[in-house]
Short mmCIF file of C-alpha atoms in Angstrom, two decimals:
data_model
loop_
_atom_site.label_atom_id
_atom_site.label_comp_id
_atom_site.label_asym_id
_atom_site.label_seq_id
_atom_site.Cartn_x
_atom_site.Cartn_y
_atom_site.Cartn_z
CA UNK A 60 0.00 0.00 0.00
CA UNK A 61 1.35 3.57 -1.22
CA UNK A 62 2.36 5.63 1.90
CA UNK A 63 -0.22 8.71 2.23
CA UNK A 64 1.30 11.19 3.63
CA UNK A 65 4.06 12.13 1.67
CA UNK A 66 6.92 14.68 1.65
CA UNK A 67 4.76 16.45 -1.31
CA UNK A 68 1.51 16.21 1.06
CA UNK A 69 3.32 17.21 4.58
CA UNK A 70 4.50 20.11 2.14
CA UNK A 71 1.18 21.36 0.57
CA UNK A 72 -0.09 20.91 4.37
CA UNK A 73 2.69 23.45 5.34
CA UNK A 74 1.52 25.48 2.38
CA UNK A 75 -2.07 25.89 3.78
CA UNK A 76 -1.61 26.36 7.35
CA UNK A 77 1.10 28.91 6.64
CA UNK A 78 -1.49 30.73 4.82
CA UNK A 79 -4.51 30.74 6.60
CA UNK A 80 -2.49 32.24 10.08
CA UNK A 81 -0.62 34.82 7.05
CA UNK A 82 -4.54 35.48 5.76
CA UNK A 83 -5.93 35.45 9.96
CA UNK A 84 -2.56 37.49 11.68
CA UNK A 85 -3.40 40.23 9.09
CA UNK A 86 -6.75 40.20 9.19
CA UNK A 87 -6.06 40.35 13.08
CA UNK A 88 -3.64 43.25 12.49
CA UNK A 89 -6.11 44.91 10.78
CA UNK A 90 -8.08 44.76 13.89
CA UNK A 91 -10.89 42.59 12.23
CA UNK A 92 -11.88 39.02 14.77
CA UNK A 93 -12.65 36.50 12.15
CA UNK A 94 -13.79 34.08 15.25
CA UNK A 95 -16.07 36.80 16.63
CA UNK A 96 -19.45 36.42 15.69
CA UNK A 97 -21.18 39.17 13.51
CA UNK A 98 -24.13 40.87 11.40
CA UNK A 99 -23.44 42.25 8.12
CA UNK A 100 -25.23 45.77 6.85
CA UNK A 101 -24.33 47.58 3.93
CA UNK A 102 -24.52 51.61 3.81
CA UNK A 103 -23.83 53.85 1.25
CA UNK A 104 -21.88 56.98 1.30
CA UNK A 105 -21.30 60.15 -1.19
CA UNK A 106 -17.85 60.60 -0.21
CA UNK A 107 -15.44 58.43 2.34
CA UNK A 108 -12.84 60.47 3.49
CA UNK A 109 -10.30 59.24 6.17
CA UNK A 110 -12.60 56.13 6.13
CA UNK A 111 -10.72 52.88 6.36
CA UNK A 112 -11.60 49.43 6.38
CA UNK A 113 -11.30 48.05 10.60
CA UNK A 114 -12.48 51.69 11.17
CA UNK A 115 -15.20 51.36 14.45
CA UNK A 116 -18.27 51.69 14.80
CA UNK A 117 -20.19 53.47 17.49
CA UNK A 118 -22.91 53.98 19.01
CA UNK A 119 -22.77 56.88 21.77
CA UNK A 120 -19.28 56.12 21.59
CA UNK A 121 -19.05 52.56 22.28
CA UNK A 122 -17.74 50.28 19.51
CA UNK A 123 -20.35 48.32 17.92
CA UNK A 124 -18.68 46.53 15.09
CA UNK A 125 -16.37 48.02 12.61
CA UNK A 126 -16.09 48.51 8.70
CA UNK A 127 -15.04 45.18 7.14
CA UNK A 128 -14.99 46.55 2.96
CA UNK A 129 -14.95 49.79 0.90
CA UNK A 130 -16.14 49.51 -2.60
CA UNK A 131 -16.95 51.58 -5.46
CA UNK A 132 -20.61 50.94 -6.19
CA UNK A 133 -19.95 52.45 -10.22
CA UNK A 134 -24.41 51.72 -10.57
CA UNK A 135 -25.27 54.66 -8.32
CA UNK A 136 -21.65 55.83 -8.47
CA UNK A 137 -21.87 55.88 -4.56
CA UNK A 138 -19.30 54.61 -2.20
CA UNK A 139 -20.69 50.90 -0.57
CA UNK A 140 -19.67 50.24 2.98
CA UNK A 141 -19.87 46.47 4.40
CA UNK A 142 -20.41 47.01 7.99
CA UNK A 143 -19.82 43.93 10.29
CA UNK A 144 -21.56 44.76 13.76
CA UNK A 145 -22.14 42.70 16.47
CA UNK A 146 -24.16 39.64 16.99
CA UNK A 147 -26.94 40.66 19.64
CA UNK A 148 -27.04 43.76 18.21
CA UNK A 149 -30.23 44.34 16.55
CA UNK A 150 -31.07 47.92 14.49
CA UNK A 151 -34.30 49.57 14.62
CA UNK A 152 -35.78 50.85 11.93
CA UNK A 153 -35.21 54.58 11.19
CA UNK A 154 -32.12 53.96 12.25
CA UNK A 155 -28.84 55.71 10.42
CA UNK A 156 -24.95 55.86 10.10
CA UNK A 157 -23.24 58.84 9.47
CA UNK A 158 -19.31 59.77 8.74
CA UNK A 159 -17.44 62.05 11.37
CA UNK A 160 -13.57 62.79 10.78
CA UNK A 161 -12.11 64.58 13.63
CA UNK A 162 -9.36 67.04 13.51
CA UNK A 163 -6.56 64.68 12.82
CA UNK A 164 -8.38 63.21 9.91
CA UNK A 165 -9.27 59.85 10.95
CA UNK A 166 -12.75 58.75 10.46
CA UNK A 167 -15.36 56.37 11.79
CA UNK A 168 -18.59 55.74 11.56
CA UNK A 169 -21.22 56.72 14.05
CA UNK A 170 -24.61 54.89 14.22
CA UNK A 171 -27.71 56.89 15.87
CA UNK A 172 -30.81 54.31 16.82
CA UNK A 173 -34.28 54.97 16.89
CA UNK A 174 -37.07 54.23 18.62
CA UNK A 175 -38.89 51.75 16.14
CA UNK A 176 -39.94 48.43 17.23
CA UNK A 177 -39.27 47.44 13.81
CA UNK A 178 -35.85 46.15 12.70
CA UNK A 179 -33.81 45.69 9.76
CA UNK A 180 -33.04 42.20 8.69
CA UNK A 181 -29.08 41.13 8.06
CA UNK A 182 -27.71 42.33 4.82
CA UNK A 183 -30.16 45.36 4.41
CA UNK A 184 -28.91 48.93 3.71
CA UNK A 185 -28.66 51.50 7.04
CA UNK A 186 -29.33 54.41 5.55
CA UNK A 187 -25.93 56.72 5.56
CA UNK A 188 -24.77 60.06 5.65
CA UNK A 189 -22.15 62.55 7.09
CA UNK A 190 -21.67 64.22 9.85
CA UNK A 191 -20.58 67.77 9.52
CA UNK A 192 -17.25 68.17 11.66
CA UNK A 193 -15.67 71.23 13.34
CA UNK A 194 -13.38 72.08 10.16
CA UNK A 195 -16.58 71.92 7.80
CA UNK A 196 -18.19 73.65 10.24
CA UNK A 197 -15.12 76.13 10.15
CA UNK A 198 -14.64 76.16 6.69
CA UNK A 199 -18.64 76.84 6.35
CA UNK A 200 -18.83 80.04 8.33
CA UNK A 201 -15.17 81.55 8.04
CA UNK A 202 -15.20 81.15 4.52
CA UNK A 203 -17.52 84.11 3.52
CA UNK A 204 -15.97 86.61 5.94
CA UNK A 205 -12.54 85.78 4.87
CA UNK A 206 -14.07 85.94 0.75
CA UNK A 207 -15.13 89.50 2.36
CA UNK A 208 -12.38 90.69 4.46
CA UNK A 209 -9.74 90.00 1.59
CA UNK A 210 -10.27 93.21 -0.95
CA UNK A 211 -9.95 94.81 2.50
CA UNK A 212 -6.93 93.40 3.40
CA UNK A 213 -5.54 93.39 -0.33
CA UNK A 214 -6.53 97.16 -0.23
CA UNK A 215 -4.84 97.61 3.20
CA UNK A 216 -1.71 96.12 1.53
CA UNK A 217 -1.67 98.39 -1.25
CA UNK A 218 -1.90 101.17 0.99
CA UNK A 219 1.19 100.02 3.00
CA UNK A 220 3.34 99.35 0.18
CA UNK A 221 2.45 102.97 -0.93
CA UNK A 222 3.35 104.41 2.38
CA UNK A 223 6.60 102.17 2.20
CA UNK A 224 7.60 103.55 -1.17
CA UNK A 225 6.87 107.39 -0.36
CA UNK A 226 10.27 109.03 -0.04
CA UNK A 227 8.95 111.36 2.14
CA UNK A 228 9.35 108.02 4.72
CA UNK A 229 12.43 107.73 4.15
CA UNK A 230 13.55 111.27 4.76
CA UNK A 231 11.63 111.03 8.38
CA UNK A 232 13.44 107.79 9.36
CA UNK A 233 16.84 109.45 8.15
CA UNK A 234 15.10 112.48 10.41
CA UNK A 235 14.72 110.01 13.36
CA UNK A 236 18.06 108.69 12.93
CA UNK A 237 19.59 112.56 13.27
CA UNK A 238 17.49 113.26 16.78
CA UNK A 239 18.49 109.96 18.02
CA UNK A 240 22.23 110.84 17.21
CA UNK A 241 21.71 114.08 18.66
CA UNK A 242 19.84 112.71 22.06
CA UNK A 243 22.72 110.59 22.41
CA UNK A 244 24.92 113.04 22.43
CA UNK A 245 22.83 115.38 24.35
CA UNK A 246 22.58 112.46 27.11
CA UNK A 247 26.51 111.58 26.78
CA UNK A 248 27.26 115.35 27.41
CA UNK A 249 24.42 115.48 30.00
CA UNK A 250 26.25 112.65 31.69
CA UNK A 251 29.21 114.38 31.62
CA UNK A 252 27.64 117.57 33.05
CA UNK A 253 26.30 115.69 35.99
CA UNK A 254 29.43 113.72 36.72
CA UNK A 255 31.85 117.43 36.91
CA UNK A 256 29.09 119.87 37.88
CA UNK A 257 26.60 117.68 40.71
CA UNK A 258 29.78 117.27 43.11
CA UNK A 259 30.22 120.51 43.47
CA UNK A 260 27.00 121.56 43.59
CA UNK A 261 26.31 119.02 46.45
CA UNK A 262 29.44 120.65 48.31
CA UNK A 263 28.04 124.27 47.78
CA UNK A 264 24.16 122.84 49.07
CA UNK A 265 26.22 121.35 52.03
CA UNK A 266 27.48 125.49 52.40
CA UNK A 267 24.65 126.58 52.31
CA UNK A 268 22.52 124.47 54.71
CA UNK A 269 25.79 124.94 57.16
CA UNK A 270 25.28 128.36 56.76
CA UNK A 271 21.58 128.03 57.09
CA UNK A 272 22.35 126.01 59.95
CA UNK A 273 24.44 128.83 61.21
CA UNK A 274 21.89 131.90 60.67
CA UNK A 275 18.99 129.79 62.07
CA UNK A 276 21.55 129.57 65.59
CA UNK A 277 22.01 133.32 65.44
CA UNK A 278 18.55 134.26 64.68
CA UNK A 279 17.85 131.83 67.61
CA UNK A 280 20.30 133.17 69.98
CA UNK A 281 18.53 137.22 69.40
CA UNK A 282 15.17 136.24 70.01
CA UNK A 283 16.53 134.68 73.18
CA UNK A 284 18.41 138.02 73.77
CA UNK A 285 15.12 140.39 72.56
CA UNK A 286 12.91 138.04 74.99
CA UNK A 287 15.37 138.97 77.72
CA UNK A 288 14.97 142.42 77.23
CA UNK A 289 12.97 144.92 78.79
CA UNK A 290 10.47 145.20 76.03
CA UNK A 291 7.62 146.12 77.89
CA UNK A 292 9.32 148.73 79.69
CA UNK A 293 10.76 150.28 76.15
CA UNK A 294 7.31 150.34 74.73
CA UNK A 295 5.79 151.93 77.83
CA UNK A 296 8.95 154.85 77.94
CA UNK A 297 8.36 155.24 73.84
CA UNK A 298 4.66 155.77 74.56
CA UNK A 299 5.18 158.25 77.42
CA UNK A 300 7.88 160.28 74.51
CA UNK A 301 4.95 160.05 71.94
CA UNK A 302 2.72 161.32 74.31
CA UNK A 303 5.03 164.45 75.79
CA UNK A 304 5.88 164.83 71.83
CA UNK A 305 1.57 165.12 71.21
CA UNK A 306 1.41 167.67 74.01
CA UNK A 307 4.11 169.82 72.75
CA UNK A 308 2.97 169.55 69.11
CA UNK A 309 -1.21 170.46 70.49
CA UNK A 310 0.85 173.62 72.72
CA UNK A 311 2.91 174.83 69.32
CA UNK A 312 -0.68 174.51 67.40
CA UNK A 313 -2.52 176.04 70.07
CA UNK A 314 -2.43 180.34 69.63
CA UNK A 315 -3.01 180.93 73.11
CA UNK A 316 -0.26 179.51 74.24
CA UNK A 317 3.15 180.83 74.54
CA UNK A 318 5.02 178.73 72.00
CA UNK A 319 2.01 179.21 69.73
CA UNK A 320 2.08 182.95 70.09
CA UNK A 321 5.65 182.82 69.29
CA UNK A 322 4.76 180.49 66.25
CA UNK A 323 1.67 182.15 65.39
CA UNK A 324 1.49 185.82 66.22
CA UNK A 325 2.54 187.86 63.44
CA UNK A 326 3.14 191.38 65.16
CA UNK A 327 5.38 189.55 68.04
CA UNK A 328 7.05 188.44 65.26
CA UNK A 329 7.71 191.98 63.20
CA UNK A 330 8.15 193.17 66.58
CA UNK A 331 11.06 190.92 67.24
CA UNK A 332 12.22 191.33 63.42
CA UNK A 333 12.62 195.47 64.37
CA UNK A 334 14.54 194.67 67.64
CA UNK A 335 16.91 192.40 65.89
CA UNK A 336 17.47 194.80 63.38
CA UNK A 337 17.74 197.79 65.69
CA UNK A 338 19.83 195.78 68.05
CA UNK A 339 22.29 194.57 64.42
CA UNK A 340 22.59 198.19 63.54
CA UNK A 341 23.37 199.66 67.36
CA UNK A 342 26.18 196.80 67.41
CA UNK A 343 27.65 198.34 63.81
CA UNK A 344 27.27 201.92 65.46
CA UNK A 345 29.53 200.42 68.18
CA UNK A 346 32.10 199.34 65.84
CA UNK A 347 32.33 202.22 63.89
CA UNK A 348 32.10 205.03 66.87
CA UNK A 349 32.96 202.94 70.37
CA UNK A 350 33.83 206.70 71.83
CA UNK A 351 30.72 207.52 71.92
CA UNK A 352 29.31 204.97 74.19
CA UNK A 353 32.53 203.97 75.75
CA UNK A 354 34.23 206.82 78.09
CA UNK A 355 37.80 206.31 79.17
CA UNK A 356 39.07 208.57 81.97
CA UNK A 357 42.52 208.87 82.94
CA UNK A 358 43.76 210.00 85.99
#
């Protein structure tokens, strides 16, 4: 009897198993459990993008099942989407799975159920859609103002670059340079000022408040002396002068007195002029004739 298993036979074994754990460790690295049981729906999309087959499904963010194919349907010209989900899970009708990328681009698909008590049988079509994400969403309402804003900010531009080319700029930043050469040197030579001139101008403030310090001692050291004086005394003698000076000055006003008949009376006064000149005229006779009113006898 012919031997059955051969080397050829122990080889085409080899052959197999080696392929089905080739065909099972990719589908496993895929992420796809061949062993696991599942239901199979089909939905259709308009566009797939980030979508890849072993990408989960979800249902209020729990994985569900997860996309087994991708294929062209070129009928409809719609993208067909074999969905394998799991087991128990059964969908109501009404139900439907939409697309949502995030903002790293990877996509999956999330499945929203509804209340029907009907269900769809395995193999039917979930009816499919997508979900508008936060860059569509984005895209959607920036868009517009942006399409809006840019004349504005082309116009804006134009401006600058005609302020830029005006030579009149140029002439005020060669202007700026100038007064910032000329505050440097007004600062180097204030500098300078500060570091000759403040010295001695601290040693003449230190003069003067010694001197102040001085004057302030002496004016001290007379109001001591003036309160030590007899102040009360002085101002009581200077009244009693004011008031023999107001009695003498009332007498010389006052006619009937003597001083103010001398002051006032005008006859007193010729009276007096006549003497003087009688008496100024008798004193020249004297001098001129003294024999006549001086005797000398001899004996």
């Amino acid at each position: 009897m012919k031997k059955f298993f051969t080397k050829e036979v122990m080889i085409a074994v080899t052959v197999i198993i080696s392929l089905c754990v080739l065909y099972f460790g990719i589908e496993y690295l895929k992420g796809i459990n061949l062993f696991r049981p599942a239901n199979f729906y089909y939905a259709k999309f308009e566009r797939v993008t980030g979508l890849a087959v072993a990408a989960p499904v979800t249902i209020n963010g729990f994985q569900v099942g997860q996309v087994r194919e991708i294929n062209y349907d070129y009928n409809d010209n719609q993208i067909s989407v074999l969905l394998s989900l799991n087991k128990d899970l059964k969908i109501p009708k009404g139900s439907d799975v939409k697309l949502s990328v995030d903002m790293l681009g990877t996509a999956q698909l999330v499945m929203t159920l509804s209340d029907n008590t009907e269900y769809y049988n395995v193999g039917d079509e979930i009816p499919a859609g997508v979900m508008t994400g936060l860059m569509d969403a984005l895209g959607d309402n920036l868009m517009p103002s942006v399409n809006k804003l840019l004349p504005k900010i082309d116009s804006i531009l134009t401006n600058i670059n005609n302020i830029l080319a005006n030579p009149a700029l140029n002439n005020s930043v060669e202007r700026l340079d100038g007064i910032t050469a000329d505050l440097k040197a007004s600062s180097l030579q204030l500098s300078q000022l500060m570091n000759r001139q403040v010295p001695s101008i601290m040693t003449n403030v230190d003069g003067i408040t010694s001197n102040l310090n001085t004057t302030s001692a002496n004016i001290k050291l007379v109001s001591e002396e003036l309160k030590d004086m007899p102040l009360q005394q002085t101002v009581a003698n200077a009244n009693a002068t004011m008031e023999n000076l107001k009695a003498l000055s009332e007498n010389l006003n006052n006619k009937n007195s003597t001083l103010g008949m001398l002051m006032n009376d005008k006859a007193l006064y010729k009276h007096l002029d006549d003497a003087v000149a009688s008496l100024d005229t008798l004193l020249t006779d004297i001098q001129r004739n003294p024999k006549r009113y001086v005797t000398i006898k001899v004996f």
